GROMACS .gro file of C-alpha atoms in nm:
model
  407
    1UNK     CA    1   0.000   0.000   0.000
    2UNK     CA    2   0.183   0.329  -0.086
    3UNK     CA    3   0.173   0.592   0.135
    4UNK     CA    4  -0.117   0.811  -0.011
    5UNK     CA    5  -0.329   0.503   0.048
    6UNK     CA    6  -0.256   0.465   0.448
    7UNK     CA    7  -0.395   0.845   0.451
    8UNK     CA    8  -0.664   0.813   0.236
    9UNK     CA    9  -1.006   0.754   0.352
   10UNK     CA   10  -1.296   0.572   0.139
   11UNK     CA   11  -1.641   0.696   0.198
   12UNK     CA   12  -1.930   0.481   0.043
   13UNK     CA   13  -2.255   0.742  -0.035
   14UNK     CA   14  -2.220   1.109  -0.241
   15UNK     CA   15  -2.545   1.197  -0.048
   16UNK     CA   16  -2.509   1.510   0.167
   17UNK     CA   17  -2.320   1.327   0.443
   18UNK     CA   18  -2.063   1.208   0.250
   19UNK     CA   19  -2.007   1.442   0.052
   20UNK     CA   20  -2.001   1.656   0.359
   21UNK     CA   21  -1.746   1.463   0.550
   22UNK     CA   22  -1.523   1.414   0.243
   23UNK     CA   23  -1.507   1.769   0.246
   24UNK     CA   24  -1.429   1.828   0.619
   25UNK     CA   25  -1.162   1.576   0.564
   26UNK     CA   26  -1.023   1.701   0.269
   27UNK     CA   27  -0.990   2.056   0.418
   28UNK     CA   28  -0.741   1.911   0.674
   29UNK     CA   29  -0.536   1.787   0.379
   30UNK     CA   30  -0.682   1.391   0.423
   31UNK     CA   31  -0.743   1.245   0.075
   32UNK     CA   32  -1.070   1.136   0.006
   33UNK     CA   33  -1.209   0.864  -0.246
   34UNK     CA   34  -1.610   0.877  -0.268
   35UNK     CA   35  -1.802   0.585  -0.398
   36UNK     CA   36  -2.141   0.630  -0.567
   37UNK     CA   37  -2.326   0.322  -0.702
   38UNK     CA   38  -2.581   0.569  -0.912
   39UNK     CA   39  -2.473   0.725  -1.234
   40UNK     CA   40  -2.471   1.077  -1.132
   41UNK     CA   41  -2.574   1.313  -0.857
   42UNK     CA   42  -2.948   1.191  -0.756
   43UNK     CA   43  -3.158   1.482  -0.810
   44UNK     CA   44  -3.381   1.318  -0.503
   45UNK     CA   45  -3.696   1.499  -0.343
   46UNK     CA   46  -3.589   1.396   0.006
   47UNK     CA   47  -3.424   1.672   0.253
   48UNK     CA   48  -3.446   2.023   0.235
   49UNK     CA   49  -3.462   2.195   0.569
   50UNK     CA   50  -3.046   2.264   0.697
   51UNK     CA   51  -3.117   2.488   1.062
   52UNK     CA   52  -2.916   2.725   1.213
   53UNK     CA   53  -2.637   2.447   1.401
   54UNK     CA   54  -2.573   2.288   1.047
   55UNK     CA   55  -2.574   2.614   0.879
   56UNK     CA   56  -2.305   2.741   1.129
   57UNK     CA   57  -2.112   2.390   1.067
   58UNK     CA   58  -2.133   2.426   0.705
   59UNK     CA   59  -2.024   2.786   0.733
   60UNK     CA   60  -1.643   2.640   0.874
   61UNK     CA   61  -1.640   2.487   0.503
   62UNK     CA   62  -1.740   2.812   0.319
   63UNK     CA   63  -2.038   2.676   0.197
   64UNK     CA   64  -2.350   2.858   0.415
   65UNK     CA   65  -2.270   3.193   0.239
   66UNK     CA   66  -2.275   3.059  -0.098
   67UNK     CA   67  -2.642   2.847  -0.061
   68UNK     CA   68  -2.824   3.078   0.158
   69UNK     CA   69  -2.892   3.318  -0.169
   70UNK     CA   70  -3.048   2.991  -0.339
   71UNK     CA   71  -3.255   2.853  -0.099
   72UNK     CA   72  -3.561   3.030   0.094
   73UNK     CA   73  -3.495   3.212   0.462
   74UNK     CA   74  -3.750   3.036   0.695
   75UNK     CA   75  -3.753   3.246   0.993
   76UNK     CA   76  -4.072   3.105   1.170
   77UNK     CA   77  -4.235   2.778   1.188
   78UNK     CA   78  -4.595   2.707   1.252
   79UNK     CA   79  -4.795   2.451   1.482
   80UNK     CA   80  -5.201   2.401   1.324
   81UNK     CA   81  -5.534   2.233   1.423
   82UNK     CA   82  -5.685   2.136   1.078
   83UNK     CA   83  -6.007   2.042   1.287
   84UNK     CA   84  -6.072   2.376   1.398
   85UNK     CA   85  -5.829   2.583   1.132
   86UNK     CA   86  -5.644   2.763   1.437
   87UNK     CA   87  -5.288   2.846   1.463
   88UNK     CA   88  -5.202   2.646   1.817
   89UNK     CA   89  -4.814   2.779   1.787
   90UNK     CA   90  -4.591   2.955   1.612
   91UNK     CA   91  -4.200   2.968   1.669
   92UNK     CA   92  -3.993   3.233   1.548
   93UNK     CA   93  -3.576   3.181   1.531
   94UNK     CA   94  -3.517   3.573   1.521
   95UNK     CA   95  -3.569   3.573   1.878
   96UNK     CA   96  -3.243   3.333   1.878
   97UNK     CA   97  -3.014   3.606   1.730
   98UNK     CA   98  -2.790   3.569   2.034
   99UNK     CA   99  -2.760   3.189   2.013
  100UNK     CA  100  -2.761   3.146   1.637
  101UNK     CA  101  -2.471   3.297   1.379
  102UNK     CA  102  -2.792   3.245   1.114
  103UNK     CA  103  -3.083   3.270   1.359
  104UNK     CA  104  -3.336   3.094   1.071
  105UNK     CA  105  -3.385   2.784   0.820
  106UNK     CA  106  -3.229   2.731   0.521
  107UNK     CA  107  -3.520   2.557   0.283
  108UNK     CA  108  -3.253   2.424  -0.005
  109UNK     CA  109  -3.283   2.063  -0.120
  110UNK     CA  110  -3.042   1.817  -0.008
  111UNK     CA  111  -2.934   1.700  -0.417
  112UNK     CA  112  -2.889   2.054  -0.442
  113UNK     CA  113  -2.615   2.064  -0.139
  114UNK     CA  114  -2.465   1.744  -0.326
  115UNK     CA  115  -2.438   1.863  -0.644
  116UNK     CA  116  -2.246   2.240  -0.478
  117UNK     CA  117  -2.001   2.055  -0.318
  118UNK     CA  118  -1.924   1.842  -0.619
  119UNK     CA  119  -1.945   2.085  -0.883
  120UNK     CA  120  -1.704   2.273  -0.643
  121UNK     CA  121  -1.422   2.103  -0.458
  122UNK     CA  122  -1.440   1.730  -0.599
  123UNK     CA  123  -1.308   1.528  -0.849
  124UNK     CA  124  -0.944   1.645  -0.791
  125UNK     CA  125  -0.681   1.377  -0.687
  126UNK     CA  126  -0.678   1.389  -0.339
  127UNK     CA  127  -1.062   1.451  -0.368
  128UNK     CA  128  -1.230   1.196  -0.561
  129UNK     CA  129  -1.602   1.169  -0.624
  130UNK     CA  130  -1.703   0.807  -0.832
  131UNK     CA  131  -1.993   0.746  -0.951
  132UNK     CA  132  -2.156   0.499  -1.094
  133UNK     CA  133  -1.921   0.226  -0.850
  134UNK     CA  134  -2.094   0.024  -0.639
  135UNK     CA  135  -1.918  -0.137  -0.373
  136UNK     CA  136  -1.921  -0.551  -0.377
  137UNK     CA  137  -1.680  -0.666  -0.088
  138UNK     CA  138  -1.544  -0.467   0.178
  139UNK     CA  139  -1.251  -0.642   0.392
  140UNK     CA  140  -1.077  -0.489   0.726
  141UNK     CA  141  -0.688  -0.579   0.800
  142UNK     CA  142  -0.481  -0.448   1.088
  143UNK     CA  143  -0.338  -0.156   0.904
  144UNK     CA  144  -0.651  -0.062   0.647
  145UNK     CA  145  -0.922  -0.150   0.437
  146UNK     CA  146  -0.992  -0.304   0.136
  147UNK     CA  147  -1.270  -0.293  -0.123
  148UNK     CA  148  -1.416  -0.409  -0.466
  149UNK     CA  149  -1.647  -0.173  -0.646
  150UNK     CA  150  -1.834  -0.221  -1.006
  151UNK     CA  151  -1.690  -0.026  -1.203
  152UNK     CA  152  -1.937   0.165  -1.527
  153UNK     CA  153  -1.745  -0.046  -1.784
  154UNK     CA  154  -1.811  -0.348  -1.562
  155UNK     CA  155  -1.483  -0.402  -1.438
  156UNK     CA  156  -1.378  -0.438  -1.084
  157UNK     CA  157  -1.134  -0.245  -0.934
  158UNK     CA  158  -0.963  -0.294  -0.583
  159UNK     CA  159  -0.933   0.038  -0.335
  160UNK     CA  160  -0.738   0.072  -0.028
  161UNK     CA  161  -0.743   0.324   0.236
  162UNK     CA  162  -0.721   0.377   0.604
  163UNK     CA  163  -1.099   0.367   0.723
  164UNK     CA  164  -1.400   0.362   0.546
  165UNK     CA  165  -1.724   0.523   0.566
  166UNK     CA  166  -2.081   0.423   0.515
  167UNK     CA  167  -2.277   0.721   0.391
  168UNK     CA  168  -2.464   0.538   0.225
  169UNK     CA  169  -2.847   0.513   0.308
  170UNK     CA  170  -3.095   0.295   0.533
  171UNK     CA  171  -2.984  -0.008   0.365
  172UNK     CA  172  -2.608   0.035   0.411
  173UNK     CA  173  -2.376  -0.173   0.251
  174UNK     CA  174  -2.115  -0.108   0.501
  175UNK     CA  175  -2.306  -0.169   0.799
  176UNK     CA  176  -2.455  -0.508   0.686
  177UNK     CA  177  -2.063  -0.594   0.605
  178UNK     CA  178  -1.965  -0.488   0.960
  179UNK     CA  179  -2.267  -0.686   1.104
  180UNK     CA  180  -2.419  -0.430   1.323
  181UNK     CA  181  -2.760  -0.477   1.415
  182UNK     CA  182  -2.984  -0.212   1.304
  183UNK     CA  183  -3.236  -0.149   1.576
  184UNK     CA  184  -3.604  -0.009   1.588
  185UNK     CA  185  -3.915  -0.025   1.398
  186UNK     CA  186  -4.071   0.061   1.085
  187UNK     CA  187  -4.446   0.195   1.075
  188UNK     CA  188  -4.743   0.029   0.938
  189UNK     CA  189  -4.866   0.347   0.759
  190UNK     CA  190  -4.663   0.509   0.464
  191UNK     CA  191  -4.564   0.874   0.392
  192UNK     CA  192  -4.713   1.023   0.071
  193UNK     CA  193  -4.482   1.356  -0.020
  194UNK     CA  194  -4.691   1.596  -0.325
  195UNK     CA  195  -4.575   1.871  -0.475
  196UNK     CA  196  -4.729   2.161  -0.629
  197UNK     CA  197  -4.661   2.494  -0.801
  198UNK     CA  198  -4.986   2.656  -0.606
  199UNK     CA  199  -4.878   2.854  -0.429
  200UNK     CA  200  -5.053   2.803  -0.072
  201UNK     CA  201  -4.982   3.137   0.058
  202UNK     CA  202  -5.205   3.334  -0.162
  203UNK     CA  203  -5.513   3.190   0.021
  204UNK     CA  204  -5.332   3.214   0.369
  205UNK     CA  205  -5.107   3.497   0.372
  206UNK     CA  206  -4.999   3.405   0.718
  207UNK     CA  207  -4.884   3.053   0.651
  208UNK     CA  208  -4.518   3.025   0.699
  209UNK     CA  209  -4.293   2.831   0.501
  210UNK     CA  210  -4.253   2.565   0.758
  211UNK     CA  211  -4.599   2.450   0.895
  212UNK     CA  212  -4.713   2.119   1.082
  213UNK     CA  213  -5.074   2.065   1.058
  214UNK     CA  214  -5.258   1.800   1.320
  215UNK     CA  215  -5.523   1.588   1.230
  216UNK     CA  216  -5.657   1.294   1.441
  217UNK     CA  217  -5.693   1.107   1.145
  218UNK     CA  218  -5.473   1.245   0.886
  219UNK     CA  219  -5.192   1.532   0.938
  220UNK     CA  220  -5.019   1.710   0.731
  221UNK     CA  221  -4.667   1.879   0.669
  222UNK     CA  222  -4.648   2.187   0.398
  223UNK     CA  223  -4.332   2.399   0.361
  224UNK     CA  224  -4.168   2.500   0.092
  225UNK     CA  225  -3.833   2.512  -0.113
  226UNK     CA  226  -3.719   2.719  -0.440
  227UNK     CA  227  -3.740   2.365  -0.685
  228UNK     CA  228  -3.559   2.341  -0.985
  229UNK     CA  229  -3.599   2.619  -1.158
  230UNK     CA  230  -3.641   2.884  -0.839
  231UNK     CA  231  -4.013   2.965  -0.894
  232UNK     CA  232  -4.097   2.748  -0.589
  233UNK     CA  233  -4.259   2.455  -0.526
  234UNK     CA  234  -4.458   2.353  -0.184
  235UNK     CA  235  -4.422   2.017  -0.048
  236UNK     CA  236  -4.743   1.845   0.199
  237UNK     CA  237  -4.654   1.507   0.341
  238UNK     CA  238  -4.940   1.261   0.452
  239UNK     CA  239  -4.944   0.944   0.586
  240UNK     CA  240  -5.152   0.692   0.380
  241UNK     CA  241  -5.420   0.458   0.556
  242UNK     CA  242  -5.370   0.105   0.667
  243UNK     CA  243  -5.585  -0.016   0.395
  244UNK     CA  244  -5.458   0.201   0.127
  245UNK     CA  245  -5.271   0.055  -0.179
  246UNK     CA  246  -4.977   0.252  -0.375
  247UNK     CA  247  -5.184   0.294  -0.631
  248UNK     CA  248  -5.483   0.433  -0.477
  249UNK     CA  249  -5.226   0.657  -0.269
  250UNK     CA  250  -5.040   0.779  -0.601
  251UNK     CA  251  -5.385   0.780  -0.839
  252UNK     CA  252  -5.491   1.123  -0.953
  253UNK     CA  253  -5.807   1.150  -0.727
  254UNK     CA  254  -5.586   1.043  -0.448
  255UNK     CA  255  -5.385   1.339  -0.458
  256UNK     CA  256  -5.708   1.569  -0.521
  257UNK     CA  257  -5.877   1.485  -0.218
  258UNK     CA  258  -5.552   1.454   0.022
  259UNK     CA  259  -5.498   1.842  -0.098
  260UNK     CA  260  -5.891   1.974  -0.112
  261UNK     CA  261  -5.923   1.787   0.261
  262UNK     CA  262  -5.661   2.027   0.366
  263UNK     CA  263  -5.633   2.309   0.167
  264UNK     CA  264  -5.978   2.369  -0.049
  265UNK     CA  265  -5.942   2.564  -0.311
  266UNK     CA  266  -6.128   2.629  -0.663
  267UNK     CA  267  -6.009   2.366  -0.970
  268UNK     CA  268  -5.751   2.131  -0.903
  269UNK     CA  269  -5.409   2.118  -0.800
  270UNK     CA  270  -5.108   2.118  -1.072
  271UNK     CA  271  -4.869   1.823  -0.938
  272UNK     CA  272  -4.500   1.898  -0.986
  273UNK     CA  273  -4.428   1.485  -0.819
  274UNK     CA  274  -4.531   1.266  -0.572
  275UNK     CA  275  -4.402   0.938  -0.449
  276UNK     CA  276  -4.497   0.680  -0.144
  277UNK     CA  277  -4.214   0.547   0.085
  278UNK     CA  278  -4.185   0.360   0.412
  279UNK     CA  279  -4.076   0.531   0.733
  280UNK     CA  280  -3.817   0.345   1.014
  281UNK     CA  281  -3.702   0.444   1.343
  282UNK     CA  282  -3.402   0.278   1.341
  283UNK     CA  283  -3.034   0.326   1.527
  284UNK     CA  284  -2.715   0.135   1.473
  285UNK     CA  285  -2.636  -0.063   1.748
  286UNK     CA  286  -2.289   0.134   1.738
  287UNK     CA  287  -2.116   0.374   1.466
  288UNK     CA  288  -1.771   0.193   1.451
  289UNK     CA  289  -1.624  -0.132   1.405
  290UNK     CA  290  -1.278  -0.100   1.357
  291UNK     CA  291  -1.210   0.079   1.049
  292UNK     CA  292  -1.540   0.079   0.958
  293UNK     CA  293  -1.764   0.352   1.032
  294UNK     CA  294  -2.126   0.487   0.995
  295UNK     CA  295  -2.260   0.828   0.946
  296UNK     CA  296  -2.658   0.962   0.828
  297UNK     CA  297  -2.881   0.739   0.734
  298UNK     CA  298  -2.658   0.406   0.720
  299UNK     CA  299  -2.632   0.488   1.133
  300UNK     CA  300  -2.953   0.623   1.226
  301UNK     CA  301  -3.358   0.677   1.023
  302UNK     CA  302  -3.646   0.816   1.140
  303UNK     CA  303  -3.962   1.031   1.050
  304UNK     CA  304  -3.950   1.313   0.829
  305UNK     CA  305  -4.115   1.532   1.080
  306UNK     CA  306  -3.876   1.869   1.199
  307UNK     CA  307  -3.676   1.820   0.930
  308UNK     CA  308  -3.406   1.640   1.167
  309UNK     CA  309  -3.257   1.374   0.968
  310UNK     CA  310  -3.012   1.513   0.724
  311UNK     CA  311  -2.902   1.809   0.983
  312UNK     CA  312  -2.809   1.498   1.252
  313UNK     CA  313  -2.656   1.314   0.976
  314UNK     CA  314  -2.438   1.633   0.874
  315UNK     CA  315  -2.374   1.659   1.277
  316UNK     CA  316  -2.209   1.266   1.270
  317UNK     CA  317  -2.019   1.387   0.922
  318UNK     CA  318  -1.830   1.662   1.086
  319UNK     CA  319  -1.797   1.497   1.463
  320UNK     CA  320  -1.636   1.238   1.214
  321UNK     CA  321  -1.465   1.397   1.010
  322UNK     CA  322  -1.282   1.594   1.294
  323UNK     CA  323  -1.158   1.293   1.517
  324UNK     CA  324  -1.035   1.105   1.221
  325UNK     CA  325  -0.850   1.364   1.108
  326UNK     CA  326  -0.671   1.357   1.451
  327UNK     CA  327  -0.634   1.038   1.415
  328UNK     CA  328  -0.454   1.021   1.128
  329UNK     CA  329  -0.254   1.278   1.279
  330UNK     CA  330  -0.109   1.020   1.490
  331UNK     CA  331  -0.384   1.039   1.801
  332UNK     CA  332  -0.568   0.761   1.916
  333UNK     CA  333  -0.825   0.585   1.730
  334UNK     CA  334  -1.030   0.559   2.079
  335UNK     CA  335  -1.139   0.887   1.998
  336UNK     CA  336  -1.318   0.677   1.719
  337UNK     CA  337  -1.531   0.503   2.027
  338UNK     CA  338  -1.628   0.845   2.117
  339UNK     CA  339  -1.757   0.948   1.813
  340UNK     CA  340  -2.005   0.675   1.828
  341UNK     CA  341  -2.109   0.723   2.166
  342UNK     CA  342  -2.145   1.112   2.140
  343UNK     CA  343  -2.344   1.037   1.777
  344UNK     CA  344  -2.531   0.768   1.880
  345UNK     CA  345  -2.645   0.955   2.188
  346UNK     CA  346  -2.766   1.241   1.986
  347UNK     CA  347  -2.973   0.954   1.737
  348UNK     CA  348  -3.132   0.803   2.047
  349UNK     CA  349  -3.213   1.081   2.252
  350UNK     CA  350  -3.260   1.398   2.058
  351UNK     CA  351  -3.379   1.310   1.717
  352UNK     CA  352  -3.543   0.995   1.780
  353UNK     CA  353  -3.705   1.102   2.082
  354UNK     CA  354  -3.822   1.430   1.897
  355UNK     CA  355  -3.963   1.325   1.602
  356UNK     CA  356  -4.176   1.036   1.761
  357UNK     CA  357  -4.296   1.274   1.973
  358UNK     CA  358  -4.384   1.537   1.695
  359UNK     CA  359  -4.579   1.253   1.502
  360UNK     CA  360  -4.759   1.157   1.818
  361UNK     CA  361  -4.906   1.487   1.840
  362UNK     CA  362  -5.013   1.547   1.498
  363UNK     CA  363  -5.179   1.192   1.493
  364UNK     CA  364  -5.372   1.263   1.833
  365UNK     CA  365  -5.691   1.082   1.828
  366UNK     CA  366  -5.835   1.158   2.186
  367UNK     CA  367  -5.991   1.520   2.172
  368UNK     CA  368  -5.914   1.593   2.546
  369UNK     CA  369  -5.534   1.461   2.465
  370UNK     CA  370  -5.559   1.672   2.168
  371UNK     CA  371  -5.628   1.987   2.311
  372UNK     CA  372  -5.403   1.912   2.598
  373UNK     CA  373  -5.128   1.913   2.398
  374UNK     CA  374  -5.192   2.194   2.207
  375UNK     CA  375  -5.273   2.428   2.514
  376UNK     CA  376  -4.899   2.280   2.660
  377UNK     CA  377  -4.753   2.406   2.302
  378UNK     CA  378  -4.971   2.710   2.300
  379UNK     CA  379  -4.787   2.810   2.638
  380UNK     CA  380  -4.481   2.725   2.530
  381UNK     CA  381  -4.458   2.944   2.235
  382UNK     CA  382  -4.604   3.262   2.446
  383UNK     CA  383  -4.355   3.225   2.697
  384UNK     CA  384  -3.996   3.358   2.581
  385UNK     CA  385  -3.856   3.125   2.835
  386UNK     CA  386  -4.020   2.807   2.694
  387UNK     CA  387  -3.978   2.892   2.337
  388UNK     CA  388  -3.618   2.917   2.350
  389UNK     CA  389  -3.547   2.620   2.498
  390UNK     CA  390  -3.802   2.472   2.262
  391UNK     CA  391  -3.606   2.597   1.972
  392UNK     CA  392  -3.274   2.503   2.118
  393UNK     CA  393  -3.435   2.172   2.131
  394UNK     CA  394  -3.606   2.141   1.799
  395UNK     CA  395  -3.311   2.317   1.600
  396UNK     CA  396  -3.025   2.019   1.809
  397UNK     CA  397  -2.847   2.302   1.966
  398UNK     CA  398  -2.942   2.082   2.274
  399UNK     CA  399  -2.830   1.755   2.117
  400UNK     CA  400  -2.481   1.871   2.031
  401UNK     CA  401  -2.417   2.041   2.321
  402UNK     CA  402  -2.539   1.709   2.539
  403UNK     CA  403  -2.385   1.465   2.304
  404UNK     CA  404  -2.027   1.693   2.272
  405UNK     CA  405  -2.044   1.620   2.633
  406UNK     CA  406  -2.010   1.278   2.637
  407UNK     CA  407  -1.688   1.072   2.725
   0.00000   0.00000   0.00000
């Protein structure tokens, strides 16, 4: 193995983690080797909320100042009853100017973040972005680690580097090759996402680009985010019923009367896309084994709902990406251990504690429950106190500073 190769770290996923940490590496002078199985950037419908703590992380990596003029400023957030139509909260980050460098939400789409960092600082020699390799075998030795990846021309090619990295989804190839368990549940209902160029704030001028919307039987999340070509796009997510096929979920009259129950307006909608997916809560049952390591979605899933997912996955890619480089610096790889206690704290007890607790509430079914809930909310937000620590909470200030903690 020549001596770029004992240096060089192999990450498997060009998501937004990966692509992420390959960057925080690479700006300590670590080479970096990215494996994508697809083609090309995915231009994917997933992600697109980044809050203040990643957009101060991202800012070390000179990338905040350059996305914040293509995505949408989302300053407040909003809390609804759909039963009754009333707004039960609403919390604004301005009042965090003293906490947060960039005291909103960024609404930019994760491909979009992908395809920046690519188009920007990859695909130089000690910063290499492949796609189109998937990974086959992945084996660990005392020193490094080896791989095989498909190549496009359908030959296989042999890699070597000092760790490697699973970025690289819910279904991680790296994690099933380390054998860690992958621990949680998945939910009987499905998530629906629908997008439309209506825009939803001509009929309700005080809707805010981020708003949850509780229903006992079917809630709703609407915010929304520039799209392709910058003329904006809003996004609802629904959960489909127990009984309810894929194709009734994704039929044309489907999508009508999910929108009309919600948001009724004259004539129909105009559908931009809309696709059905199942939702885990899952955690790793650790983020290292021994020069294999986990990051985003190959270490921790969960609900869509507070847009917590891809910002905790970008907190694991620079936690990461900062111990290993001391690592390689000649420190010791415990501080590996530590990353995966300090991340997988953060998964258990911040983000998958919050966002089965914000589903719970919008999927209330008991009416005095309901409005129990939304009169606790309802104080929070009107009591400066209480929303702070609310929005320290929601935005995973809390989580960092808990999990940084950790030994």
């Amino acid at each position: 193995m020549n001596q770029s190769d004992k240096q060089r770290v192999l990450i498997v996923g060009a998501g937004p983690v990966g692509m992420v940490c390959a960057l925080a590496l690479n700006r300590q002078g670590i080479a970096v080797t990215v494996f994508e199985q697809e083609p090309g950037p995915v231009k994917d419908q997933r992600a697109a909320s980044i809050h203040p703590t990643t957009l101060a992380m991202l800012d070390e990596l000179d990338v905040t100042q350059a996305i914040i003029p293509r995505g949408l400023i989302s300053e407040t957030y909003q809390f609804r009853d759909r039963v009754s139509g009333r707004l039960v909260a609403e919390f604004d980050l301005r009042r965090m100017a003293d906490v947060f460098r960039f005291p909103f939400v960024l609404q930019y789409e994760q491909y979009k973040l992908t395809r920046d960092i690519a188009q920007q600082y990859a695909n130089e020699s000690d910063f290499d972005v492949r796609y189109g390799h998937a990974v086959k075998t992945i084996e660990q030795f005392d020193g490094h680690v080896e791989i095989v990846v498909a190549a496009p021309d359908g030959s296989e090619q042999r890699h070597r580097g000092a760790y490697l990295i699973g970025a690289d989804g819910g279904r991680s190839t790296v994690r099933k090759a380390a054998g860690i368990p992958f621990e949680g549940f998945t939910y009987q209902e499905r998530f629906i996402k629908i997008a439309t160029s209506y825009d939803f704030q001509q009929g309700n001028p005080d809707y805010a680009y981020r708003n949850y919307f509780s229903d006992p039987d079917e809630w709703c999340n609407l915010f929304k985010v520039r799209g392709e070509d910058g003329n904006g796009l809003w996004r609802a997510i629904f959960p489909t019923r127990a009984d309810e096929t894929e194709e009734e979920a994704l039929s044309a009259g489907g999508i009508e009367q999910r929108l009309q129950k919600f948001f009724p307006k004259q004539g129909s909608y105009e559908i931009a896309y809309v696709n059905v997916y199942g939702v885990n809560q899952r955690v790793a049952q650790t983020f290292r084994r021994g020069r294999l390591l986990l990051a985003g979605d190959a270490a921790h899933v969960n609900n869509p709902i507070g847009g917590m997912g891809m910002n905790g996955g970008i907190h694991d890619a620079i936690n990461l990406a900062h111990k290993l480089g001391a690592v390689l610096g000649g420190g010791d790889d415990a501080l590996l251990d530590r990353y995966s206690r300090q991340r997988r704290h953060a998964a258990v007890e911040f983000v998958q504690a919050q966002t089965i607790a914000n589903k719970k509430m919008l999927e209330e079914k008991d009416p005095s429950t309901r409005q129990k809930r939304f009169d606790e909310l309802t104080r929070i937000a009107e009591d400066a106190a209480g929303a702070r620590q609310y929005m320290r909470r929601a935005s995973l200030l809390e989580s960092l500073e808990t999990a940084n903690a950790v030994e």
